[in-house]
Amino acid sequence: MKTIKNCKLLNLHEIGDYRGKLIALEEIKDYPFKAKRIYYIYGCENNIRRGYHSHKRTDQLLICVNGSCKIYLDDGMNKEDVLLDNKSIGLIVGRDVWHEMYDFSKDCVLLVLASELYNESDYIRNYEDFLKYLRNK
Ligand code: T46
């Protein structure tokens, strides 16, 4: 993965034995914030695109716990598309990163751990406003 500000891929520690696998996520230790909120996205058609926003204060960990999808990231300078198709890989999408989710497989379940409670005023949903916000920071 190229350098996108506030973003990185995490290898999540798998605990496996003959019964199957388990991944445990402890705040700070396994991902770099405390999660106040968890949500998941599923039932998405392959041709839809979600997201189209950045966050002012919220940091998030995205894990595709079933199926696959792609995440488009843009920090105002660099842009990258990341494929999530592995339950033991997490993607940190920090604040100030424009992101879009697309190319969902039918069975995709995208789990998200978020550092803040839901607050619509934390979203920037217009791309020009996003660039302006970054310039004025
Ligand atoms: C993000 C990406 C990865 C709530 O009421 N509570 C919540 O916690 C969330 C996440 C959403 N909502 C409401 C707000 C909207 O009326 O659910 C509706 C759909 O949300 P949105 O259009 O923002 O969904 P996505 O898939 O475009 O974006 C979501 C998250 O909102 C966003 O923070 O980073 O997933």
PDB file of C-alpha atoms and ligand atoms in Angstrom:
ATOM      1  CA  MET A   1       0.000   0.000   0.000  1.00  0.00           C
ATOM      2  CA  LYS A   2       1.279   3.500  -0.923  1.00  0.00           C
ATOM      3  CA  THR A   3       1.414   6.203   1.722  1.00  0.00           C
ATOM      4  CA  ILE A   4      -2.002   7.668   2.373  1.00  0.00           C
ATOM      5  CA  LYS A   5      -2.000   9.977   5.372  1.00  0.00           C
ATOM      6  CA  ASN A   6      -3.650   8.439   8.478  1.00  0.00           C
ATOM      7  CA  CYS A   7      -4.176   5.062   6.764  1.00  0.00           C
ATOM      8  CA  LYS A   8      -2.509   1.705   7.057  1.00  0.00           C
ATOM      9  CA  LEU A   9      -3.089  -1.999   6.712  1.00  0.00           C
ATOM     10  CA  LEU A  10      -2.967  -4.067   9.898  1.00  0.00           C
ATOM     11  CA  ASN A  11      -2.240  -7.769  10.116  1.00  0.00           C
ATOM     12  CA  LEU A  12      -4.710  -9.104  12.685  1.00  0.00           C
ATOM     13  CA  HIS A  13      -3.493 -11.930  14.843  1.00  0.00           C
ATOM     14  CA  GLU A  14      -5.328 -15.161  14.050  1.00  0.00           C
ATOM     15  CA  ILE A  15      -5.704 -17.754  16.777  1.00  0.00           C
ATOM     16  CA  GLY A  16      -6.432 -21.036  15.101  1.00  0.00           C
ATOM     17  CA  ASP A  17      -6.679 -24.685  15.951  1.00  0.00           C
ATOM     18  CA  TYR A  18      -8.535 -27.696  14.599  1.00  0.00           C
ATOM     19  CA  ARG A  19     -11.867 -26.041  15.602  1.00  0.00           C
ATOM     20  CA  GLY A  20     -11.357 -23.040  13.332  1.00  0.00           C
ATOM     21  CA  LYS A  21     -10.086 -19.513  13.770  1.00  0.00           C
ATOM     22  CA  LEU A  22     -10.623 -16.582  16.094  1.00  0.00           C
ATOM     23  CA  ILE A  23      -9.446 -12.990  15.919  1.00  0.00           C
ATOM     24  CA  ALA A  24      -9.625 -10.796  19.010  1.00  0.00           C
ATOM     25  CA  LEU A  25      -9.266  -7.018  18.820  1.00  0.00           C
ATOM     26  CA  GLU A  26      -8.248  -5.070  21.890  1.00  0.00           C
ATOM     27  CA  GLU A  27      -8.304  -1.293  21.728  1.00  0.00           C
ATOM     28  CA  ILE A  28      -4.887   0.410  21.647  1.00  0.00           C
ATOM     29  CA  LYS A  29      -3.081  -2.940  21.690  1.00  0.00           C
ATOM     30  CA  ASP A  30      -4.412  -4.252  18.376  1.00  0.00           C
ATOM     31  CA  TYR A  31      -5.665  -1.025  16.764  1.00  0.00           C
ATOM     32  CA  PRO A  32      -4.602   2.536  17.562  1.00  0.00           C
ATOM     33  CA  PHE A  33      -7.728   4.009  19.187  1.00  0.00           C
ATOM     34  CA  LYS A  34     -10.642   3.134  21.464  1.00  0.00           C
ATOM     35  CA  ALA A  35     -13.809   2.091  19.655  1.00  0.00           C
ATOM     36  CA  LYS A  36     -17.002   3.815  20.838  1.00  0.00           C
ATOM     37  CA  ARG A  37     -19.081   2.415  17.992  1.00  0.00           C
ATOM     38  CA  ILE A  38     -19.271  -0.669  15.813  1.00  0.00           C
ATOM     39  CA  TYR A  39     -21.332  -1.040  12.661  1.00  0.00           C
ATOM     40  CA  TYR A  40     -21.375  -3.291   9.649  1.00  0.00           C
ATOM     41  CA  ILE A  41     -22.377  -2.903   6.029  1.00  0.00           C
ATOM     42  CA  TYR A  42     -23.805  -5.771   3.983  1.00  0.00           C
ATOM     43  CA  GLY A  43     -26.323  -6.556   1.246  1.00  0.00           C
ATOM     44  CA  CYS A  44     -24.652  -4.173  -1.203  1.00  0.00           C
ATOM     45  CA  GLU A  45     -25.085  -4.618  -4.935  1.00  0.00           C
ATOM     46  CA  ASN A  46     -21.821  -4.917  -6.857  1.00  0.00           C
ATOM     47  CA  ASN A  47     -22.454  -1.767  -8.912  1.00  0.00           C
ATOM     48  CA  ILE A  48     -23.070   0.629  -6.021  1.00  0.00           C
ATOM     49  CA  ARG A  49     -20.535   2.912  -4.393  1.00  0.00           C
ATOM     50  CA  ARG A  50     -20.857   4.161  -0.806  1.00  0.00           C
ATOM     51  CA  GLY A  51     -18.927   6.564   1.344  1.00  0.00           C
ATOM     52  CA  TYR A  52     -17.998   9.744  -0.572  1.00  0.00           C
ATOM     53  CA  HIS A  53     -16.937  11.569   2.558  1.00  0.00           C
ATOM     54  CA  SER A  54     -14.175  12.218   5.063  1.00  0.00           C
ATOM     55  CA  HIS A  55     -14.332  12.589   8.828  1.00  0.00           C
ATOM     56  CA  LYS A  56     -13.064  15.505  10.892  1.00  0.00           C
ATOM     57  CA  ARG A  57     -12.318  13.576  14.068  1.00  0.00           C
ATOM     58  CA  THR A  58     -13.287   9.922  13.598  1.00  0.00           C
ATOM     59  CA  ASP A  59     -10.681   7.206  13.055  1.00  0.00           C
ATOM     60  CA  GLN A  60     -11.889   3.815  11.863  1.00  0.00           C
ATOM     61  CA  LEU A  61     -10.794   0.235  11.394  1.00  0.00           C
ATOM     62  CA  LEU A  62     -12.402  -1.564   8.442  1.00  0.00           C
ATOM     63  CA  ILE A  63     -12.381  -5.342   8.219  1.00  0.00           C
ATOM     64  CA  CYS A  64     -14.054  -7.348   5.511  1.00  0.00           C
ATOM     65  CA  VAL A  65     -15.220 -10.270   7.640  1.00  0.00           C
ATOM     66  CA  ASN A  66     -16.896 -11.996   4.682  1.00  0.00           C
ATOM     67  CA  GLY A  67     -16.509 -11.661   0.917  1.00  0.00           C
ATOM     68  CA  SER A  68     -14.629  -8.721  -0.518  1.00  0.00           C
ATOM     69  CA  CYS A  69     -14.828  -5.053  -1.419  1.00  0.00           C
ATOM     70  CA  LYS A  70     -12.524  -2.244  -2.439  1.00  0.00           C
ATOM     71  CA  ILE A  71     -11.818   0.991  -0.636  1.00  0.00           C
ATOM     72  CA  TYR A  72     -10.767   4.142  -2.473  1.00  0.00           C
ATOM     73  CA  LEU A  73      -8.641   6.458  -0.309  1.00  0.00           C
ATOM     74  CA  ASP A  74      -7.665  10.063  -1.014  1.00  0.00           C
ATOM     75  CA  ASP A  75      -5.777  12.254   1.469  1.00  0.00           C
ATOM     76  CA  GLY A  76      -5.862  15.282  -0.805  1.00  0.00           C
ATOM     77  CA  MET A  77      -2.418  14.461  -2.255  1.00  0.00           C
ATOM     78  CA  ASN A  78      -2.290  10.719  -2.848  1.00  0.00           C
ATOM     79  CA  LYS A  79      -4.996   8.334  -3.932  1.00  0.00           C
ATOM     80  CA  GLU A  80      -5.154   4.568  -3.679  1.00  0.00           C
ATOM     81  CA  ASP A  81      -7.540   1.652  -4.112  1.00  0.00           C
ATOM     82  CA  VAL A  82      -7.235  -1.119  -1.533  1.00  0.00           C
ATOM     83  CA  LEU A  83      -8.772  -4.568  -1.916  1.00  0.00           C
ATOM     84  CA  LEU A  84     -10.141  -6.042   1.315  1.00  0.00           C
ATOM     85  CA  ASP A  85     -10.668  -9.770   0.858  1.00  0.00           C
ATOM     86  CA  ASN A  86      -9.023 -11.235   3.931  1.00  0.00           C
ATOM     87  CA  LYS A  87     -10.594 -11.554   7.395  1.00  0.00           C
ATOM     88  CA  SER A  88      -7.221 -11.168   9.067  1.00  0.00           C
ATOM     89  CA  ILE A  89      -6.339  -7.843   7.424  1.00  0.00           C
ATOM     90  CA  GLY A  90      -7.705  -4.571   8.762  1.00  0.00           C
ATOM     91  CA  LEU A  91      -7.521  -1.155   7.145  1.00  0.00           C
ATOM     92  CA  ILE A  92      -7.158   1.914   9.317  1.00  0.00           C
ATOM     93  CA  VAL A  93      -8.929   4.849   7.691  1.00  0.00           C
ATOM     94  CA  GLY A  94      -8.091   7.833   9.823  1.00  0.00           C
ATOM     95  CA  ARG A  95      -9.636  11.281   9.907  1.00  0.00           C
ATOM     96  CA  ASP A  96      -9.151  13.660   6.965  1.00  0.00           C
ATOM     97  CA  VAL A  97      -9.234  10.899   4.360  1.00  0.00           C
ATOM     98  CA  TRP A  98     -11.827  10.932   1.598  1.00  0.00           C
ATOM     99  CA  HIS A  99     -13.050   7.338   1.221  1.00  0.00           C
ATOM    100  CA  GLU A 100     -15.405   5.373  -0.995  1.00  0.00           C
ATOM    101  CA  MET A 101     -16.356   1.700  -0.819  1.00  0.00           C
ATOM    102  CA  TYR A 102     -17.170  -0.215  -4.008  1.00  0.00           C
ATOM    103  CA  ASP A 103     -16.947  -3.503  -5.905  1.00  0.00           C
ATOM    104  CA  PHE A 104     -18.784  -5.363  -3.133  1.00  0.00           C
ATOM    105  CA  SER A 105     -19.131  -9.104  -3.520  1.00  0.00           C
ATOM    106  CA  LYS A 106     -22.697 -10.298  -2.907  1.00  0.00           C
ATOM    107  CA  ASP A 107     -21.666 -11.868   0.390  1.00  0.00           C
ATOM    108  CA  CYS A 108     -19.569  -8.919   1.591  1.00  0.00           C
ATOM    109  CA  VAL A 109     -19.843  -7.949   5.239  1.00  0.00           C
ATOM    110  CA  LEU A 110     -17.733  -4.907   6.064  1.00  0.00           C
ATOM    111  CA  LEU A 111     -17.211  -4.482   9.796  1.00  0.00           C
ATOM    112  CA  VAL A 112     -16.213  -1.032  11.052  1.00  0.00           C
ATOM    113  CA  LEU A 113     -14.882  -0.006  14.459  1.00  0.00           C
ATOM    114  CA  ALA A 114     -15.122   3.750  14.957  1.00  0.00           C
ATOM    115  CA  SER A 115     -13.425   5.971  17.515  1.00  0.00           C
ATOM    116  CA  GLU A 116     -16.439   8.301  17.886  1.00  0.00           C
ATOM    117  CA  LEU A 117     -20.183   8.041  18.244  1.00  0.00           C
ATOM    118  CA  TYR A 118     -22.219   8.821  15.136  1.00  0.00           C
ATOM    119  CA  ASN A 119     -22.409  12.542  14.524  1.00  0.00           C
ATOM    120  CA  GLU A 120     -23.365  13.892  11.115  1.00  0.00           C
ATOM    121  CA  SER A 121     -21.428  17.114  11.769  1.00  0.00           C
ATOM    122  CA  ASP A 122     -18.214  15.055  11.768  1.00  0.00           C
ATOM    123  CA  TYR A 123     -18.733  14.242   8.059  1.00  0.00           C
ATOM    124  CA  ILE A 124     -17.545  16.260   5.073  1.00  0.00           C
ATOM    125  CA  ARG A 125     -19.681  14.970   2.205  1.00  0.00           C
ATOM    126  CA  ASN A 126     -18.609  17.346  -0.560  1.00  0.00           C
ATOM    127  CA  TYR A 127     -15.219  16.823  -2.210  1.00  0.00           C
ATOM    128  CA  GLU A 128     -14.492  20.535  -2.785  1.00  0.00           C
ATOM    129  CA  ASP A 129     -15.309  21.223   0.895  1.00  0.00           C
ATOM    130  CA  PHE A 130     -12.914  18.397   1.838  1.00  0.00           C
ATOM    131  CA  LEU A 131     -10.048  20.017  -0.121  1.00  0.00           C
ATOM    132  CA  LYS A 132     -10.897  23.424   1.340  1.00  0.00           C
ATOM    133  CA  TYR A 133     -10.969  21.959   4.877  1.00  0.00           C
ATOM    134  CA  LEU A 134      -7.494  20.448   4.360  1.00  0.00           C
ATOM    135  CA  ARG A 135      -6.106  23.719   2.981  1.00  0.00           C
ATOM    136  CA  ASN A 136      -7.385  25.641   6.008  1.00  0.00           C
ATOM    137  CA  LYS A 137      -6.098  23.197   8.618  1.00  0.00           C
TER     138      LYS A 137
HETATM  139  C1  T46 B   1     -17.835   5.452   6.878  1.00  0.00           C
HETATM  140  C2  T46 B   1     -18.092   4.315   5.959  1.00  0.00           C
HETATM  141  C3  T46 B   1     -16.992   3.306   5.966  1.00  0.00           C
HETATM  142  C4  T46 B   1     -26.254   6.092  11.625  1.00  0.00           C
HETATM  143  O1  T46 B   1     -27.378   6.476  12.009  1.00  0.00           O
HETATM  144  N1  T46 B   1     -25.329   5.670  12.533  1.00  0.00           N
HETATM  145  C5  T46 B   1     -24.093   5.247  12.170  1.00  0.00           C
HETATM  146  O2  T46 B   1     -23.281   4.882  13.037  1.00  0.00           O
HETATM  147  C6  T46 B   1     -23.758   5.216  10.783  1.00  0.00           C
HETATM  148  C7  T46 B   1     -22.394   4.737  10.319  1.00  0.00           C
HETATM  149  C8  T46 B   1     -24.692   5.656   9.877  1.00  0.00           C
HETATM  150  N2  T46 B   1     -25.920   6.068  10.291  1.00  0.00           N
HETATM  151  C9  T46 B   1     -26.915   6.491   9.299  1.00  0.00           C
HETATM  152  C10 T46 B   1     -26.563   7.754   8.552  1.00  0.00           C
HETATM  153  C11 T46 B   1     -27.232   7.564   7.222  1.00  0.00           C
HETATM  154  O3  T46 B   1     -28.569   8.000   7.293  1.00  0.00           O
HETATM  155  O4  T46 B   1     -27.020   5.477   8.311  1.00  0.00           O
HETATM  156  C12 T46 B   1     -27.231   6.053   7.037  1.00  0.00           C
HETATM  157  C13 T46 B   1     -26.197   5.551   6.046  1.00  0.00           C
HETATM  158  O5  T46 B   1     -24.920   6.158   6.352  1.00  0.00           O
HETATM  159  P1  T46 B   1     -23.904   6.599   5.220  1.00  0.00           P
HETATM  160  O6  T46 B   1     -24.627   7.043   4.025  1.00  0.00           O
HETATM  161  O7  T46 B   1     -22.935   7.553   5.839  1.00  0.00           O
HETATM  162  O8  T46 B   1     -23.197   5.188   4.922  1.00  0.00           O
HETATM  163  P2  T46 B   1     -21.860   4.916   4.103  1.00  0.00           P
HETATM  164  O9  T46 B   1     -21.835   3.469   3.839  1.00  0.00           O
HETATM  165  O10 T46 B   1     -21.742   5.838   2.948  1.00  0.00           O
HETATM  166  O11 T46 B   1     -20.668   5.285   5.133  1.00  0.00           O
HETATM  167  C14 T46 B   1     -20.487   4.508   6.299  1.00  0.00           C
HETATM  168  C15 T46 B   1     -20.265   5.416   7.507  1.00  0.00           C
HETATM  169  O12 T46 B   1     -21.367   6.323   7.632  1.00  0.00           O
HETATM  170  C16 T46 B   1     -19.002   6.225   7.379  1.00  0.00           C
HETATM  171  O13 T46 B   1     -18.694   6.853   8.597  1.00  0.00           O
HETATM  172  O14 T46 B   1     -16.705   5.859   7.082  1.00  0.00           O
HETATM  173  O15 T46 B   1     -19.345   3.660   6.166  1.00  0.00           O
END
